[in-house]
Amino acid sequence: MYKVFVNDALIIVTDSLKKYHNFPIYIFKDFVIDELLYRTRNGSTKGVILFCDNLENDWNSFKAHFKVIKAGGGLVLNPQKEILFIYRNGIWDLPKGRTEKRETIETTAVREVEEECGVENLELIKFLITTYHIFYQNGELRMKETFWYLMESNDNSTLTPQLEEGITVAIFKNKVETQQALENTYANIKLVVESYQKS
């Protein structure tokens, strides 16, 4: 199963007929990408399911509709097991960014956390989850594919948010503060935190 967000609406690409939040089910080979995006972007539906005969082949066909942007990010814990959040454009987020040429995705994830938060002594623990979201940029339809990693840091120096990227706060949050932040975040960030909490 692949979950792709368009704003907060969800497209599920799957080979299972299991119902998910009573989303309408469409046969993959019959779907029209423009109609699908119209339904999810205008708020007329919270989600749709695309049923596939061959999940991997159909997923690759689905991705071919977009320019795919690869990114890496981190869910960072301090010694108190608090989670590092950033605040940008009025929304709580986790640090992430696009990969650069000849850079591994793990290197991207660590570099972006360091740049966006000013945190050091990062130790990459394990891969968590990949998230997907669709957006328009310069009139072009794009899909961001973000690879998320669990990281730890014992850096207790003052965090420095990357202001030139619109980040105004970088802060570690405890369990209660994390739950509050998740009430004002993106749907795919909730998936990342859920993935950590389950693991």
C-alpha positions as a Markdown table, in Angstrom:
| # | Residue | x | y | z |
|---|---|---|---|---|
| 1 | Met | 0.0 | 0.0 | 0.0 |
| 2 | Tyr | 1.2 | 3.5 | -0.8 |
| 3 | Lys | -0.4 | 6.6 | 0.8 |
| 4 | Val | -0.1 | 9.9 | -1.2 |
| 5 | Phe | -1.3 | 13.2 | 0.2 |
| 6 | Val | -2.8 | 16.0 | -1.8 |
| 7 | Asn | -3.0 | 18.7 | 0.9 |
| 8 | Asp | -4.8 | 16.7 | 3.6 |
| 9 | Ala | -6.7 | 14.4 | 1.2 |
| 10 | Leu | -5.4 | 10.9 | 0.8 |
| 11 | Ile | -4.9 | 8.7 | -2.3 |
| 12 | Ile | -4.3 | 5.1 | -1.4 |
| 13 | Val | -2.7 | 2.9 | -4.1 |
| 14 | Thr | -3.2 | -0.7 | -3.1 |
| 15 | Asp | -3.8 | -4.3 | -4.2 |
| 16 | Ser | -6.2 | -4.9 | -1.3 |
| 17 | Leu | -9.9 | -4.4 | -1.4 |
| 18 | Lys | -10.0 | -3.7 | 2.3 |
| 19 | Lys | -12.2 | -0.6 | 3.1 |
| 20 | Tyr | -10.4 | 2.4 | 4.4 |
| 21 | His | -12.5 | 5.2 | 6.0 |
| 22 | Asn | -15.2 | 4.3 | 3.5 |
| 23 | Phe | -13.2 | 6.0 | 0.7 |
| 24 | Pro | -14.6 | 5.3 | -2.8 |
| 25 | Ile | -12.6 | 2.6 | -4.7 |
| 26 | Tyr | -11.5 | 3.1 | -8.3 |
| 27 | Ile | -9.8 | 0.6 | -10.6 |
| 28 | Phe | -6.3 | 1.7 | -11.3 |
| 29 | Lys | -6.4 | 1.2 | -15.1 |
| 30 | Asp | -9.6 | 3.3 | -15.3 |
| 31 | Phe | -8.5 | 6.3 | -13.3 |
| 32 | Val | -7.9 | 9.8 | -14.9 |
| 33 | Ile | -5.2 | 11.7 | -13.0 |
| 34 | Asp | -6.7 | 15.2 | -13.6 |
| 35 | Glu | -10.1 | 14.1 | -12.3 |
| 36 | Leu | -8.5 | 12.4 | -9.3 |
| 37 | Leu | -6.5 | 15.5 | -8.4 |
| 38 | Tyr | -9.5 | 17.7 | -8.8 |
| 39 | Arg | -11.5 | 15.7 | -6.4 |
| 40 | Thr | -8.8 | 15.6 | -3.7 |
| 41 | Arg | -7.7 | 19.2 | -4.1 |
| 42 | Asn | -11.1 | 20.9 | -4.0 |
| 43 | Gly | -12.1 | 19.2 | -0.8 |
| 44 | Ser | -15.0 | 17.2 | -2.3 |
| 45 | Thr | -13.5 | 14.0 | -0.9 |
| 46 | Lys | -11.2 | 13.2 | 2.0 |
| 47 | Gly | -9.6 | 10.3 | 0.1 |
| 48 | Val | -9.9 | 7.7 | -2.7 |
| 49 | Ile | -8.6 | 4.2 | -3.2 |
| 50 | Leu | -6.9 | 3.1 | -6.4 |
| 51 | Phe | -7.2 | -0.7 | -6.7 |
| 52 | Cys | -4.3 | -2.3 | -8.6 |
| 53 | Asp | -3.8 | -5.7 | -10.3 |
| 54 | Asn | 0.0 | -5.4 | -10.0 |
| 55 | Leu | 0.9 | -3.0 | -7.1 |
| 56 | Glu | 4.5 | -2.3 | -8.0 |
| 57 | Asn | 3.9 | -1.9 | -11.8 |
| 58 | Asp | 0.9 | 0.3 | -11.2 |
| 59 | Trp | 2.7 | 2.4 | -8.5 |
| 60 | Asn | 5.5 | 3.1 | -11.0 |
| 61 | Ser | 2.9 | 4.1 | -13.6 |
| 62 | Phe | 1.3 | 6.4 | -11.0 |
| 63 | Lys | 4.6 | 8.1 | -10.2 |
| 64 | Ala | 5.3 | 8.6 | -13.9 |
| 65 | His | 2.6 | 11.3 | -13.9 |
| 66 | Phe | 4.8 | 13.5 | -11.8 |
| 67 | Lys | 8.2 | 15.0 | -11.5 |
| 68 | Val | 9.4 | 13.2 | -8.4 |
| 69 | Ile | 11.5 | 15.2 | -5.9 |
| 70 | Lys | 13.5 | 13.1 | -3.5 |
| 71 | Ala | 14.0 | 14.4 | 0.0 |
| 72 | Gly | 15.3 | 13.2 | 3.3 |
| 73 | Gly | 14.3 | 14.2 | 6.9 |
| 74 | Gly | 14.7 | 13.2 | 10.5 |
| 75 | Leu | 12.7 | 12.5 | 13.6 |
| 76 | Val | 15.3 | 13.5 | 16.1 |
| 77 | Leu | 15.3 | 12.5 | 19.8 |
| 78 | Asn | 17.3 | 14.1 | 22.6 |
| 79 | Pro | 18.4 | 12.1 | 25.7 |
| 80 | Gln | 15.0 | 12.8 | 27.3 |
| 81 | Lys | 13.3 | 11.2 | 24.2 |
| 82 | Glu | 11.7 | 14.6 | 23.2 |
| 83 | Ile | 11.1 | 15.1 | 19.5 |
| 84 | Leu | 12.7 | 18.0 | 17.5 |
| 85 | Phe | 10.1 | 20.1 | 15.7 |
| 86 | Ile | 10.4 | 23.2 | 13.6 |
| 87 | Tyr | 7.8 | 25.9 | 13.1 |
| 88 | Arg | 7.4 | 27.3 | 9.6 |
| 89 | Asn | 4.5 | 29.2 | 8.0 |
| 90 | Gly | 2.4 | 28.8 | 11.1 |
| 91 | Ile | 2.6 | 25.0 | 11.1 |
| 92 | Trp | 4.7 | 22.6 | 13.1 |
| 93 | Asp | 6.9 | 20.3 | 11.0 |
| 94 | Leu | 9.9 | 18.0 | 11.1 |
| 95 | Pro | 13.2 | 19.0 | 9.5 |
| 96 | Lys | 13.6 | 17.7 | 5.9 |
| 97 | Gly | 14.9 | 18.9 | 2.5 |
| 98 | Arg | 15.7 | 17.9 | -1.0 |
| 99 | Thr | 18.7 | 15.8 | -1.9 |
| 100 | Glu | 21.6 | 17.3 | -3.7 |
| 101 | Lys | 23.6 | 15.7 | -6.6 |
| 102 | Arg | 25.7 | 12.7 | -5.7 |
| 103 | Glu | 24.4 | 12.7 | -2.2 |
| 104 | Thr | 23.0 | 9.6 | -0.4 |
| 105 | Ile | 19.5 | 10.0 | 1.1 |
| 106 | Glu | 21.0 | 9.4 | 4.5 |
| 107 | Thr | 23.4 | 12.2 | 4.1 |
| 108 | Thr | 20.6 | 14.5 | 2.9 |
| 109 | Ala | 18.5 | 13.7 | 6.0 |
| 110 | Val | 21.4 | 14.5 | 8.4 |
| 111 | Arg | 22.5 | 17.6 | 6.5 |
| 112 | Glu | 19.0 | 19.0 | 6.4 |
| 113 | Val | 18.4 | 18.5 | 10.1 |
| 114 | Glu | 21.7 | 20.2 | 10.9 |
| 115 | Glu | 21.0 | 23.1 | 8.6 |
| 116 | Glu | 17.4 | 23.7 | 9.6 |
| 117 | Cys | 17.9 | 23.4 | 13.3 |
| 118 | Gly | 21.5 | 24.1 | 14.1 |
| 119 | Val | 21.7 | 20.8 | 16.0 |
| 120 | Glu | 25.0 | 18.7 | 16.1 |
| 121 | Asn | 26.1 | 15.3 | 17.2 |
| 122 | Leu | 23.5 | 13.5 | 15.2 |
| 123 | Glu | 23.4 | 9.7 | 15.1 |
| 124 | Leu | 21.3 | 8.1 | 12.5 |
| 125 | Ile | 19.5 | 5.1 | 14.2 |
| 126 | Lys | 17.3 | 3.6 | 11.5 |
| 127 | Phe | 15.0 | 4.2 | 8.6 |
| 128 | Leu | 11.4 | 4.9 | 9.6 |
| 129 | Ile | 9.0 | 5.5 | 6.7 |
| 130 | Thr | 8.7 | 7.1 | 3.2 |
| 131 | Thr | 5.9 | 9.7 | 2.8 |
| 132 | Tyr | 4.5 | 11.1 | -0.5 |
| 133 | His | 2.7 | 14.3 | -1.3 |
| 134 | Ile | 1.6 | 15.9 | -4.5 |
| 135 | Phe | 1.8 | 19.7 | -5.2 |
| 136 | Tyr | 2.1 | 22.2 | -8.1 |
| 137 | Gln | 5.3 | 24.3 | -8.5 |
| 138 | Asn | 5.8 | 26.7 | -11.3 |
| 139 | Gly | 2.8 | 25.2 | -13.1 |
| 140 | Glu | 4.3 | 21.7 | -13.0 |
| 141 | Leu | 2.8 | 18.7 | -11.1 |
| 142 | Arg | 5.3 | 17.3 | -8.7 |
| 143 | Met | 5.5 | 14.5 | -6.1 |
| 144 | Lys | 7.8 | 14.8 | -3.1 |
| 145 | Glu | 9.1 | 11.5 | -1.9 |
| 146 | Thr | 10.6 | 11.9 | 1.6 |
| 147 | Phe | 12.7 | 9.3 | 3.3 |
| 148 | Trp | 12.5 | 9.7 | 7.1 |
| 149 | Tyr | 15.1 | 8.5 | 9.6 |
| 150 | Leu | 15.1 | 8.1 | 13.3 |
| 151 | Met | 18.0 | 10.1 | 14.8 |
| 152 | Glu | 19.4 | 10.9 | 18.2 |
| 153 | Ser | 21.5 | 13.9 | 19.4 |
| 154 | Asn | 23.0 | 14.7 | 22.8 |
| 155 | Asp | 23.7 | 18.3 | 21.7 |
| 156 | Asn | 22.4 | 20.5 | 24.5 |
| 157 | Ser | 23.4 | 23.8 | 22.9 |
| 158 | Thr | 20.9 | 26.4 | 21.8 |
| 159 | Leu | 19.1 | 25.4 | 18.6 |
| 160 | Thr | 19.3 | 27.9 | 15.7 |
| 161 | Pro | 16.3 | 27.8 | 13.3 |
| 162 | Gln | 17.2 | 28.5 | 9.7 |
| 163 | Leu | 15.5 | 31.8 | 9.2 |
| 164 | Glu | 16.3 | 32.1 | 5.5 |
| 165 | Glu | 14.1 | 29.0 | 5.0 |
| 166 | Gly | 11.2 | 30.5 | 6.9 |
| 167 | Ile | 11.8 | 28.5 | 10.1 |
| 168 | Thr | 11.2 | 30.7 | 13.1 |
| 169 | Val | 11.4 | 28.0 | 15.9 |
| 170 | Ala | 13.4 | 24.8 | 16.4 |
| 171 | Ile | 12.6 | 23.1 | 19.7 |
| 172 | Phe | 12.4 | 19.7 | 21.4 |
| 173 | Lys | 8.9 | 18.8 | 22.6 |
| 174 | Asn | 7.8 | 16.3 | 25.2 |
| 175 | Lys | 4.9 | 13.9 | 24.8 |
| 176 | Val | 2.2 | 16.4 | 25.8 |
| 177 | Glu | 3.7 | 19.1 | 23.6 |
| 178 | Thr | 4.1 | 16.7 | 20.7 |
| 179 | Gln | 0.4 | 15.8 | 20.8 |
| 180 | Gln | -0.4 | 19.5 | 20.8 |
| 181 | Ala | 1.9 | 20.1 | 17.8 |
| 182 | Leu | 0.3 | 17.2 | 15.9 |
| 183 | Glu | -3.0 | 19.2 | 16.0 |
| 184 | Asn | -1.3 | 21.8 | 13.8 |
| 185 | Thr | 0.8 | 19.9 | 11.4 |
| 186 | Tyr | 0.7 | 18.1 | 8.0 |
| 187 | Ala | -0.9 | 14.7 | 7.6 |
| 188 | Asn | 2.3 | 13.1 | 6.5 |
| 189 | Ile | 4.1 | 14.3 | 9.6 |
| 190 | Lys | 1.5 | 12.5 | 11.7 |
| 191 | Leu | 2.5 | 9.3 | 9.8 |
| 192 | Val | 6.1 | 9.8 | 10.6 |
| 193 | Val | 5.4 | 10.3 | 14.3 |
| 194 | Glu | 3.0 | 7.3 | 14.3 |
| 195 | Ser | 5.7 | 5.2 | 12.7 |
| 196 | Tyr | 8.2 | 6.1 | 15.4 |
| 197 | Gln | 5.7 | 5.5 | 18.2 |
| 198 | Lys | 4.8 | 2.0 | 16.8 |
| 199 | Ser | 8.5 | 1.1 | 16.5 |
